[in-house]
């Protein structure tokens, strides 16, 4: 190897793959740690699907993940977390809203109080009683939730009828909260899309979403949280192939993908999961698409600009190298970085 090759700058276009508009060459300031170090600066990294009730509220401290979206926890956990202001930043869905006896009621991992069963509303037209859907949504918001999670799992029990689901979605949207759905079982993706659900908590993995329905999801600007790794924990499986095929066509049609791991579900590394990133690449996302998926501030609209992600050294030369490269990232105060 020539001497010049050892000192090739990280920005050299011929060397690294195209990382897109979110990545910038940067130098760490002389005041902070590692003064003068050169690398790549990115917005904060976000895991859009975790369960702190399973992994613990501090499980992701000291990782490269600067923000998480908790998609199902007892309301006590929201209260407990409110007094904690370290990283990662947490957005909450609060409890799973589900039909009486529906998923995840009775699951061994489901902590007491993490699911709220909503009865079918009495629709006598008199309006004398508060709507149970509205009461449930309003309670999540009062405890600090910024997203509403509904469980639509026809493979594991009863699911909402369309009118109750509509009432939940309407109550959430009236309060400016997006709705995210766990869809599993035949017809559940269609139900979520037709009811105006804003995001899917998992790429659909139990049914093929046909191209027309994919197009409807894209047109509605629905977001799909990836969670590809937990379909089979790295093993070949029909669920994984189903999810990859669905996500490949959703992304190909212009759908918005969010990086999410469902951390707490099975054995996964704490922090960025390189296997999830590799599966996103397998679903056809290029490096800049992967970065868009992991840096999307959803459900927030604005990014936290107080912190940034920094990856030391040269950028990856292949899409396969992206996962390990990103897994070596760290969080730094944005003011410690100088764009070059
Ligand atoms: Zn989950």
Short mmCIF file of C-alpha atoms in Angstrom, two decimals, residues 46-52 60 65-72 88-94 146-148 180 225 258-263 296-300:
data_model
loop_
_atom_site.label_atom_id
_atom_site.label_comp_id
_atom_site.label_asym_id
_atom_site.label_seq_id
_atom_site.Cartn_x
_atom_site.Cartn_y
_atom_site.Cartn_z
CA UNK A 46 -33.08 7.14 16.82
CA UNK A 47 -34.47 3.67 17.48
CA UNK A 48 -38.17 4.10 16.69
CA UNK A 49 -39.33 0.90 18.45
CA UNK A 50 -38.12 -0.12 21.91
CA UNK A 51 -39.65 -1.40 25.16
CA UNK A 52 -38.00 0.15 28.20
CA UNK A 60 -29.30 2.61 26.21
CA UNK A 65 -28.62 5.91 20.23
CA UNK A 66 -29.62 9.48 21.17
CA UNK A 67 -33.38 8.99 21.00
CA UNK A 68 -35.89 6.16 21.34
CA UNK A 69 -39.60 5.71 20.86
CA UNK A 70 -41.10 3.42 23.49
CA UNK A 71 -43.98 1.57 21.86
CA UNK A 72 -45.70 0.01 24.85
CA UNK A 88 -31.34 8.81 25.13
CA UNK A 89 -34.29 11.14 24.81
CA UNK A 90 -37.53 9.11 25.09
CA UNK A 91 -40.83 9.59 23.30
CA UNK A 92 -43.64 7.35 24.58
CA UNK A 93 -46.75 5.66 23.24
CA UNK A 94 -47.92 4.74 26.72
CA UNK A 146 -46.77 11.70 22.23
CA UNK A 147 -47.81 8.69 20.12
CA UNK A 148 -50.76 6.29 20.44
CA UNK A 180 -48.83 3.52 15.34
CA UNK A 225 -40.81 0.94 11.34
CA UNK A 258 -37.97 4.30 10.06
CA UNK A 259 -35.19 2.33 11.74
CA UNK A 260 -36.53 0.35 14.68
CA UNK A 261 -35.45 -2.82 16.45
CA UNK A 262 -38.26 -3.72 18.90
CA UNK A 263 -35.51 -3.77 21.54
CA UNK A 296 -35.75 10.70 11.22
CA UNK A 297 -36.96 12.64 14.30
CA UNK A 298 -40.44 10.99 14.16
CA UNK A 299 -42.72 11.37 16.08
CA UNK A 300 -41.13 14.75 16.64
#
